[in-house]
Amino acid sequence: MNLWILASSLLSFVVVLVHVFAGGPDVHDPLLAANASAILNTYVSVLWHATTAVLLLDAVALLVAAFHRGSRGALVGIVTGQYLAYAALFVGYGLDRLGSLVVTPQWIAFVAMSATALIGLRSRARTTGPSSPLDDPS
């Protein structure tokens, strides 16, 4: 088991919960209440729930990567690629449209989850045995 990648997975599950239980009432529900067309509201819901699904699948992928060395590199690569893309979107749109990163702090979570997972990959690649409890080689 790789504890760094497991930590990234657990952080990812927390982000899923925040997205569903905080983001739903703060973002999804107000968007639906904005009196847009039924078609636009359908797309808003599809995109909102698709994001939930992708975040959940990413958390599960990291959980699998934490326990299965053979798929670790590919799963961490795919998930961190997505997470860093999300971080870039929050940074880009936050700066361009809002002039601040304070309003869109989600990028911090995506960078933190990526960094934690990548540390897990690096810690295994540079040692033949654990140098700390977080560097468990399994």
Tab-separated table of N, CA and C in Angstrom:
chain	number	residue	atom	x	y	z
A	1	MET	N	0.850	-1.184	0.000
A	1	MET	CA	0.000	0.000	0.000
A	1	MET	C	0.886	1.234	0.000
A	2	ASN	N	0.498	2.222	-0.793
A	2	ASN	CA	1.217	3.484	-0.845
A	2	ASN	C	0.378	4.520	-0.094
A	3	LEU	N	0.882	4.945	1.045
A	3	LEU	CA	0.098	5.841	1.902
A	3	LEU	C	-0.071	7.240	1.314
A	4	TRP	N	0.885	7.702	0.527
A	4	TRP	CA	0.740	9.012	-0.119
A	4	TRP	C	-0.431	8.994	-1.092
A	5	ILE	N	-0.491	7.965	-1.909
A	5	ILE	CA	-1.573	7.874	-2.891
A	5	ILE	C	-2.899	7.601	-2.197
A	6	LEU	N	-2.869	6.819	-1.138
A	6	LEU	CA	-4.082	6.611	-0.338
A	6	LEU	C	-4.571	7.947	0.234
A	7	ALA	N	-3.653	8.767	0.718
A	7	ALA	CA	-4.026	10.089	1.237
A	7	ALA	C	-4.656	10.943	0.137
A	8	SER	N	-4.098	10.876	-1.065
A	8	SER	CA	-4.671	11.623	-2.188
A	8	SER	C	-6.079	11.118	-2.505
A	9	SER	N	-6.269	9.807	-2.428
A	9	SER	CA	-7.601	9.241	-2.653
A	9	SER	C	-8.589	9.731	-1.601
A	10	LEU	N	-8.179	9.711	-0.353
A	10	LEU	CA	-9.074	10.173	0.718
A	10	LEU	C	-9.414	11.647	0.546
A	11	LEU	N	-8.424	12.464	0.183
A	11	LEU	CA	-8.698	13.882	-0.106
A	11	LEU	C	-9.686	14.006	-1.263
A	12	SER	N	-9.542	13.133	-2.244
A	12	SER	CA	-10.448	13.153	-3.399
A	12	SER	C	-11.875	12.821	-2.993
A	13	PHE	N	-12.038	11.838	-2.111
A	13	PHE	CA	-13.380	11.513	-1.631
A	13	PHE	C	-13.973	12.695	-0.855
A	14	VAL	N	-13.152	13.402	-0.102
A	14	VAL	CA	-13.623	14.596	0.615
A	14	VAL	C	-14.097	15.647	-0.390
A	15	VAL	N	-13.349	15.831	-1.479
A	15	VAL	CA	-13.747	16.800	-2.506
A	15	VAL	C	-15.082	16.395	-3.127
A	16	VAL	N	-15.295	15.112	-3.334
A	16	VAL	CA	-16.593	14.654	-3.860
A	16	VAL	C	-17.706	15.062	-2.897
A	17	LEU	N	-17.499	14.829	-1.618
A	17	LEU	CA	-18.517	15.191	-0.626
A	17	LEU	C	-18.754	16.699	-0.604
A	18	VAL	N	-17.693	17.483	-0.674
A	18	VAL	CA	-17.841	18.945	-0.701
A	18	VAL	C	-18.605	19.363	-1.958
A	19	HIS	N	-18.243	18.768	-3.085
A	19	HIS	CA	-18.921	19.088	-4.345
A	19	HIS	C	-20.423	18.811	-4.232
A	20	VAL	N	-20.777	17.660	-3.685
A	20	VAL	CA	-22.187	17.267	-3.611
A	20	VAL	C	-22.947	18.065	-2.553
A	21	PHE	N	-22.385	18.122	-1.337
A	21	PHE	CA	-23.155	18.690	-0.223
A	21	PHE	C	-22.987	20.187	-0.024
A	22	ALA	N	-21.907	20.766	-0.499
A	22	ALA	CA	-21.743	22.221	-0.407
A	22	ALA	C	-21.964	22.867	-1.773
A	23	GLY	N	-21.383	22.266	-2.803
A	23	GLY	CA	-21.511	22.836	-4.143
A	23	GLY	C	-22.909	22.751	-4.701
A	24	GLY	N	-23.609	21.686	-4.374
A	24	GLY	CA	-24.987	21.559	-4.868
A	24	GLY	C	-25.849	22.735	-4.459
A	25	PRO	N	-25.978	22.999	-3.157
A	25	PRO	CA	-26.801	24.131	-2.730
A	25	PRO	C	-26.226	25.498	-3.127
A	26	ASP	N	-24.900	25.614	-3.174
A	26	ASP	CA	-24.281	26.910	-3.457
A	26	ASP	C	-24.174	27.232	-4.945
A	27	VAL	N	-24.111	26.209	-5.792
A	27	VAL	CA	-23.886	26.453	-7.218
A	27	VAL	C	-24.983	25.829	-8.081
A	28	HIS	N	-25.173	24.531	-7.960
A	28	HIS	CA	-26.122	23.842	-8.844
A	28	HIS	C	-27.551	24.345	-8.654
A	29	ASP	N	-28.005	24.392	-7.425
A	29	ASP	CA	-29.386	24.824	-7.168
A	29	ASP	C	-29.646	26.259	-7.638
A	30	PRO	N	-28.757	27.234	-7.347
A	30	PRO	CA	-28.994	28.590	-7.860
A	30	PRO	C	-28.984	28.665	-9.393
A	31	LEU	N	-28.150	27.855	-10.026
A	31	LEU	CA	-28.160	27.843	-11.487
A	31	LEU	C	-29.511	27.371	-12.013
A	32	LEU	N	-30.067	26.359	-11.392
A	32	LEU	CA	-31.377	25.860	-11.822
A	32	LEU	C	-32.481	26.870	-11.538
A	33	ALA	N	-32.313	27.674	-10.505
A	33	ALA	CA	-33.331	28.659	-10.123
A	33	ALA	C	-33.233	29.944	-10.933
A	34	ALA	N	-32.278	30.025	-11.838
A	34	ALA	CA	-32.049	31.263	-12.600
A	34	ALA	C	-33.019	31.448	-13.761
A	35	ASN	N	-34.027	30.611	-13.845
A	35	ASN	CA	-35.056	30.715	-14.876
A	35	ASN	C	-34.516	30.610	-16.298
A	36	ALA	N	-33.536	29.760	-16.494
A	36	ALA	CA	-33.048	29.480	-17.840
A	36	ALA	C	-34.010	28.500	-18.499
A	37	SER	N	-33.786	28.242	-19.764
A	37	SER	CA	-34.661	27.312	-20.483
A	37	SER	C	-34.489	25.896	-19.922
A	38	ALA	N	-35.454	25.050	-20.208
A	38	ALA	CA	-35.401	23.657	-19.762
A	38	ALA	C	-34.182	22.954	-20.359
A	39	ILE	N	-33.851	23.296	-21.598
A	39	ILE	CA	-32.685	22.685	-22.243
A	39	ILE	C	-31.400	23.098	-21.515
A	40	LEU	N	-31.262	24.393	-21.222
A	40	LEU	CA	-30.067	24.858	-20.521
A	40	LEU	C	-29.991	24.252	-19.122
A	41	ASN	N	-31.107	24.182	-18.412
A	41	ASN	CA	-31.113	23.559	-17.083
A	41	ASN	C	-30.738	22.074	-17.156
A	42	THR	N	-31.160	21.415	-18.227
A	42	THR	CA	-30.786	20.014	-18.411
A	42	THR	C	-29.278	19.888	-18.561
A	43	TYR	N	-28.688	20.757	-19.383
A	43	TYR	CA	-27.229	20.726	-19.554
A	43	TYR	C	-26.494	21.076	-18.269
A	44	VAL	N	-27.010	22.033	-17.529
A	44	VAL	CA	-26.393	22.382	-16.241
A	44	VAL	C	-26.372	21.154	-15.332
A	45	SER	N	-27.481	20.454	-15.242
A	45	SER	CA	-27.549	19.271	-14.379
A	45	SER	C	-26.670	18.140	-14.886
A	46	VAL	N	-26.687	17.915	-16.188
A	46	VAL	CA	-25.843	16.858	-16.753
A	46	VAL	C	-24.369	17.163	-16.467
A	47	LEU	N	-23.942	18.385	-16.710
A	47	LEU	CA	-22.540	18.739	-16.462
A	47	LEU	C	-22.197	18.695	-14.976
A	48	TRP	N	-23.124	19.125	-14.135
A	48	TRP	CA	-22.877	19.076	-12.694
A	48	TRP	C	-22.696	17.634	-12.217
A	49	HIS	N	-23.608	16.772	-12.625
A	49	HIS	CA	-23.548	15.384	-12.173
A	49	HIS	C	-22.442	14.599	-12.883
A	50	ALA	N	-22.096	14.985	-14.098
A	50	ALA	CA	-20.953	14.369	-14.772
A	50	ALA	C	-19.669	14.698	-14.011
A	51	THR	N	-19.570	15.925	-13.539
A	51	THR	CA	-18.417	16.302	-12.721
A	51	THR	C	-18.374	15.456	-11.452
A	52	THR	N	-19.517	15.256	-10.825
A	52	THR	CA	-19.576	14.397	-9.639
A	52	THR	C	-19.080	12.996	-9.974
A	53	ALA	N	-19.543	12.448	-11.085
A	53	ALA	CA	-19.148	11.100	-11.486
A	53	ALA	C	-17.646	11.013	-11.747
A	54	VAL	N	-17.100	11.988	-12.453
A	54	VAL	CA	-15.667	11.976	-12.753
A	54	VAL	C	-14.849	12.100	-11.474
A	55	LEU	N	-15.250	12.997	-10.581
A	55	LEU	CA	-14.530	13.140	-9.312
A	55	LEU	C	-14.576	11.839	-8.506
A	56	LEU	N	-15.720	11.184	-8.489
A	56	LEU	CA	-15.848	9.918	-7.764
A	56	LEU	C	-14.983	8.830	-8.399
A	57	LEU	N	-15.015	8.733	-9.723
A	57	LEU	CA	-14.175	7.749	-10.413
A	57	LEU	C	-12.693	8.017	-10.183
A	58	ASP	N	-12.298	9.285	-10.152
A	58	ASP	CA	-10.898	9.630	-9.881
A	58	ASP	C	-10.494	9.207	-8.471
A	59	ALA	N	-11.372	9.419	-7.508
A	59	ALA	CA	-11.079	9.013	-6.128
A	59	ALA	C	-10.917	7.500	-6.043
A	60	VAL	N	-11.781	6.768	-6.733
A	60	VAL	CA	-11.689	5.302	-6.748
A	60	VAL	C	-10.409	4.865	-7.464
A	61	ALA	N	-10.079	5.515	-8.569
A	61	ALA	CA	-8.852	5.168	-9.307
A	61	ALA	C	-7.622	5.349	-8.419
A	62	LEU	N	-7.588	6.424	-7.652
A	62	LEU	CA	-6.464	6.616	-6.734
A	62	LEU	C	-6.462	5.572	-5.631
A	63	LEU	N	-7.627	5.177	-5.176
A	63	LEU	CA	-7.702	4.119	-4.165
A	63	LEU	C	-7.127	2.813	-4.722
A	64	VAL	N	-7.497	2.483	-5.938
A	64	VAL	CA	-6.947	1.287	-6.585
A	64	VAL	C	-5.433	1.435	-6.734
A	65	ALA	N	-4.974	2.601	-7.176
A	65	ALA	CA	-3.535	2.837	-7.357
A	65	ALA	C	-2.766	2.706	-6.053
A	66	ALA	N	-3.384	3.070	-4.943
A	66	ALA	CA	-2.713	2.974	-3.650
A	66	ALA	C	-2.395	1.527	-3.289
A	67	PHE	N	-3.212	0.599	-3.771
A	67	PHE	CA	-3.058	-0.807	-3.398
A	67	PHE	C	-2.480	-1.694	-4.500
A	68	HIS	N	-2.512	-1.243	-5.745
A	68	HIS	CA	-2.066	-2.077	-6.866
A	68	HIS	C	-0.938	-1.398	-7.622
A	69	ARG	N	0.254	-1.839	-7.327
A	69	ARG	CA	1.463	-1.240	-7.900
A	69	ARG	C	1.467	-1.301	-9.423
A	70	GLY	N	0.965	-2.367	-10.017
A	70	GLY	CA	1.022	-2.542	-11.461
A	70	GLY	C	0.288	-1.460	-12.243
A	71	SER	N	-0.806	-0.964	-11.703
A	71	SER	CA	-1.585	0.065	-12.399
A	71	SER	C	-1.329	1.460	-11.835
A	72	ARG	N	-0.475	1.562	-10.866
A	72	ARG	CA	-0.269	2.816	-10.128
A	72	ARG	C	0.127	3.992	-11.020
A	73	GLY	N	1.153	3.789	-11.835
A	73	GLY	CA	1.651	4.902	-12.657
A	73	GLY	C	0.608	5.438	-13.609
A	74	ALA	N	-0.084	4.533	-14.300
A	74	ALA	CA	-1.090	4.962	-15.278
A	74	ALA	C	-2.260	5.659	-14.589
A	75	LEU	N	-2.754	5.070	-13.505
A	75	LEU	CA	-3.906	5.676	-12.823
A	75	LEU	C	-3.556	7.033	-12.230
A	76	VAL	N	-2.421	7.124	-11.579
A	76	VAL	CA	-2.016	8.412	-11.002
A	76	VAL	C	-1.792	9.434	-12.111
A	77	GLY	N	-1.209	9.006	-13.216
A	77	GLY	CA	-0.985	9.928	-14.332
A	77	GLY	C	-2.268	10.487	-14.903
A	78	ILE	N	-3.244	9.607	-15.124
A	78	ILE	CA	-4.529	10.046	-15.678
A	78	ILE	C	-5.240	10.986	-14.703
A	79	VAL	N	-5.308	10.593	-13.441
A	79	VAL	CA	-6.041	11.394	-12.456
A	79	VAL	C	-5.346	12.736	-12.228
A	80	THR	N	-4.041	12.735	-12.054
A	80	THR	CA	-3.367	14.018	-11.804
A	80	THR	C	-3.416	14.906	-13.043
A	81	GLY	N	-3.428	14.300	-14.219
A	81	GLY	CA	-3.605	15.101	-15.432
A	81	GLY	C	-4.938	15.835	-15.418
A	82	GLN	N	-5.998	15.114	-15.029
A	82	GLN	CA	-7.313	15.747	-14.928
A	82	GLN	C	-7.316	16.813	-13.842
A	83	TYR	N	-6.785	16.457	-12.680
A	83	TYR	CA	-6.795	17.395	-11.560
A	83	TYR	C	-6.022	18.671	-11.884
A	84	LEU	N	-4.879	18.540	-12.540
A	84	LEU	CA	-4.108	19.737	-12.878
A	84	LEU	C	-4.807	20.553	-13.961
A	85	ALA	N	-5.538	19.889	-14.840
A	85	ALA	CA	-6.343	20.623	-15.826
A	85	ALA	C	-7.453	21.406	-15.121
A	86	TYR	N	-8.110	20.776	-14.146
A	86	TYR	CA	-9.143	21.482	-13.386
A	86	TYR	C	-8.538	22.671	-12.643
A	87	ALA	N	-7.376	22.468	-12.039
A	87	ALA	CA	-6.712	23.554	-11.315
A	87	ALA	C	-6.428	24.714	-12.267
A	88	ALA	N	-5.932	24.399	-13.447
A	88	ALA	CA	-5.631	25.444	-14.432
A	88	ALA	C	-6.896	26.201	-14.839
A	89	LEU	N	-8.013	25.484	-14.985
A	89	LEU	CA	-9.274	26.145	-15.332
A	89	LEU	C	-9.725	27.091	-14.222
A	90	PHE	N	-9.649	26.643	-12.966
A	90	PHE	CA	-10.039	27.519	-11.854
A	90	PHE	C	-9.116	28.729	-11.749
A	91	VAL	N	-7.830	28.534	-11.953
A	91	VAL	CA	-6.887	29.654	-11.910
A	91	VAL	C	-7.149	30.603	-13.080
A	92	GLY	N	-7.251	30.046	-14.272
A	92	GLY	CA	-7.445	30.880	-15.458
A	92	GLY	C	-8.724	31.694	-15.420
A	93	TYR	N	-9.834	31.022	-15.147
A	93	TYR	CA	-11.103	31.742	-15.111
A	93	TYR	C	-11.203	32.643	-13.889
A	94	GLY	N	-10.639	32.217	-12.785
A	94	GLY	CA	-10.644	33.070	-11.591
A	94	GLY	C	-9.924	34.381	-11.841
A	95	LEU	N	-8.752	34.297	-12.466
A	95	LEU	CA	-7.985	35.518	-12.747
A	95	LEU	C	-8.616	36.333	-13.869
A	96	ASP	N	-9.043	35.650	-14.947
A	96	ASP	CA	-9.565	36.368	-16.106
A	96	ASP	C	-10.915	37.019	-15.854
A	97	ARG	N	-11.831	36.291	-15.251
A	97	ARG	CA	-13.194	36.804	-15.108
A	97	ARG	C	-13.462	37.476	-13.766
A	98	LEU	N	-12.714	37.061	-12.740
A	98	LEU	CA	-12.985	37.586	-11.401
A	98	LEU	C	-11.835	38.415	-10.842
A	99	GLY	N	-10.677	38.328	-11.493
A	99	GLY	CA	-9.523	39.093	-11.047
A	99	GLY	C	-8.948	38.619	-9.722
A	100	SER	N	-9.266	37.395	-9.326
A	100	SER	CA	-8.819	36.903	-8.030
A	100	SER	C	-8.865	35.381	-7.996
A	101	LEU	N	-7.959	34.801	-7.233
A	101	LEU	CA	-8.001	33.369	-7.004
A	101	LEU	C	-8.742	33.025	-5.717
A	102	VAL	N	-9.086	34.047	-4.953
A	102	VAL	CA	-9.776	33.836	-3.682
A	102	VAL	C	-11.192	33.315	-3.912
A	103	VAL	N	-11.824	33.744	-4.972
A	103	VAL	CA	-13.211	33.366	-5.244
A	103	VAL	C	-13.307	31.929	-5.761
A	104	THR	N	-12.246	31.443	-6.367
A	104	THR	CA	-12.231	30.081	-6.912
A	104	THR	C	-11.070	29.282	-6.285
A	105	PRO	N	-11.160	28.990	-4.999
A	105	PRO	CA	-10.046	28.302	-4.328
A	105	PRO	C	-9.971	26.803	-4.598
A	106	GLN	N	-10.864	26.285	-5.427
A	106	GLN	CA	-10.869	24.851	-5.700
A	106	GLN	C	-9.532	24.382	-6.274
A	107	TRP	N	-8.826	25.274	-6.953
A	107	TRP	CA	-7.549	24.908	-7.549
A	107	TRP	C	-6.575	24.400	-6.489
A	108	ILE	N	-6.692	24.914	-5.282
A	108	ILE	CA	-5.784	24.496	-4.207
A	108	ILE	C	-5.970	23.005	-3.914
A	109	ALA	N	-7.211	22.561	-3.830
A	109	ALA	CA	-7.486	21.144	-3.565
A	109	ALA	C	-6.956	20.269	-4.699
A	110	PHE	N	-7.154	20.687	-5.937
A	110	PHE	CA	-6.693	19.883	-7.062
A	110	PHE	C	-5.169	19.808	-7.129
A	111	VAL	N	-4.500	20.903	-6.819
A	111	VAL	CA	-3.030	20.877	-6.778
A	111	VAL	C	-2.557	20.001	-5.614
A	112	ALA	N	-3.198	20.134	-4.460
A	112	ALA	CA	-2.795	19.343	-3.289
A	112	ALA	C	-2.987	17.848	-3.532
A	113	MET	N	-4.116	17.467	-4.121
A	113	MET	CA	-4.356	16.051	-4.399
A	113	MET	C	-3.357	15.520	-5.428
A	114	SER	N	-3.056	16.322	-6.433
A	114	SER	CA	-2.077	15.913	-7.444
A	114	SER	C	-0.693	15.766	-6.835
A	115	ALA	N	-0.293	16.753	-6.070
A	115	ALA	CA	1.037	16.710	-5.457
A	115	ALA	C	1.181	15.504	-4.543
A	116	THR	N	0.169	15.230	-3.752
A	116	THR	CA	0.214	14.091	-2.839
A	116	THR	C	0.344	12.780	-3.610
A	117	ALA	N	-0.422	12.621	-4.663
A	117	ALA	CA	-0.340	11.396	-5.472
A	117	ALA	C	1.015	11.284	-6.158
A	118	LEU	N	1.515	12.392	-6.691
A	118	LEU	CA	2.798	12.363	-7.380
A	118	LEU	C	3.953	12.099	-6.422
A	119	ILE	N	3.851	12.591	-5.209
A	119	ILE	CA	4.859	12.255	-4.187
A	119	ILE	C	4.852	10.746	-3.960
A	120	GLY	N	3.663	10.155	-3.946
A	120	GLY	CA	3.565	8.708	-3.782
A	120	GLY	C	4.259	7.955	-4.900
A	121	LEU	N	4.129	8.431	-6.128
A	121	LEU	CA	4.833	7.790	-7.241
A	121	LEU	C	6.337	7.980	-7.110
A	122	ARG	N	6.734	9.190	-6.786
A	122	ARG	CA	8.165	9.507	-6.691
A	122	ARG	C	8.813	8.779	-5.532
A	123	SER	N	8.128	8.675	-4.399
A	123	SER	CA	8.717	8.031	-3.232
A	123	SER	C	9.018	6.571	-3.530
A	124	ARG	N	8.193	5.921	-4.302
A	124	ARG	CA	8.428	4.516	-4.653
A	124	ARG	C	9.541	4.400	-5.679
A	125	ALA	N	9.593	5.324	-6.616
A	125	ALA	CA	10.570	5.239	-7.693
A	125	ALA	C	11.993	5.476	-7.196
A	126	ARG	N	12.182	6.235	-6.146
A	126	ARG	CA	13.532	6.592	-5.724
A	126	ARG	C	14.093	5.711	-4.618
A	127	THR	N	13.335	4.757	-4.120
A	127	THR	CA	13.842	3.919	-3.045
A	127	THR	C	13.570	2.451	-3.314
A	128	THR	N	14.391	1.632	-2.745
A	128	THR	CA	14.145	0.199	-2.848
A	128	THR	C	13.425	-0.310	-1.617
A	129	GLY	N	13.361	0.488	-0.612
A	129	GLY	CA	12.661	0.140	0.607
A	129	GLY	C	12.102	1.395	1.225
A	130	PRO	N	11.192	1.258	2.155
A	130	PRO	CA	10.592	2.453	2.748
A	130	PRO	C	11.588	3.210	3.605
A	131	SER	N	11.624	4.538	3.391
A	131	SER	CA	12.456	5.374	4.242
A	131	SER	C	11.620	6.038	5.314
A	132	SER	N	10.315	5.957	5.164
A	132	SER	CA	9.380	6.447	6.164
A	132	SER	C	8.108	5.636	6.031
A	133	PRO	N	7.221	5.709	6.994
A	133	PRO	CA	5.963	4.953	6.887
A	133	PRO	C	5.152	5.326	5.650
A	134	LEU	N	5.331	6.532	5.145
A	134	LEU	CA	4.561	6.953	3.969
A	134	LEU	C	5.141	6.404	2.675
A	135	ASP	N	6.340	5.826	2.717
A	135	ASP	CA	6.988	5.297	1.532
A	135	ASP	C	6.869	3.791	1.430
A	136	ASP	N	5.836	3.216	1.981
A	136	ASP	CA	5.632	1.774	1.921
A	136	ASP	C	5.712	1.291	0.481
A	137	PRO	N	6.575	0.327	0.162
A	137	PRO	CA	6.811	-0.046	-1.222
A	137	PRO	C	5.749	-0.909	-1.882
A	138	SER	N	4.749	-1.338	-1.171
A	138	SER	CA	3.766	-2.227	-1.810
A	138	SER	C	2.838	-1.488	-2.728
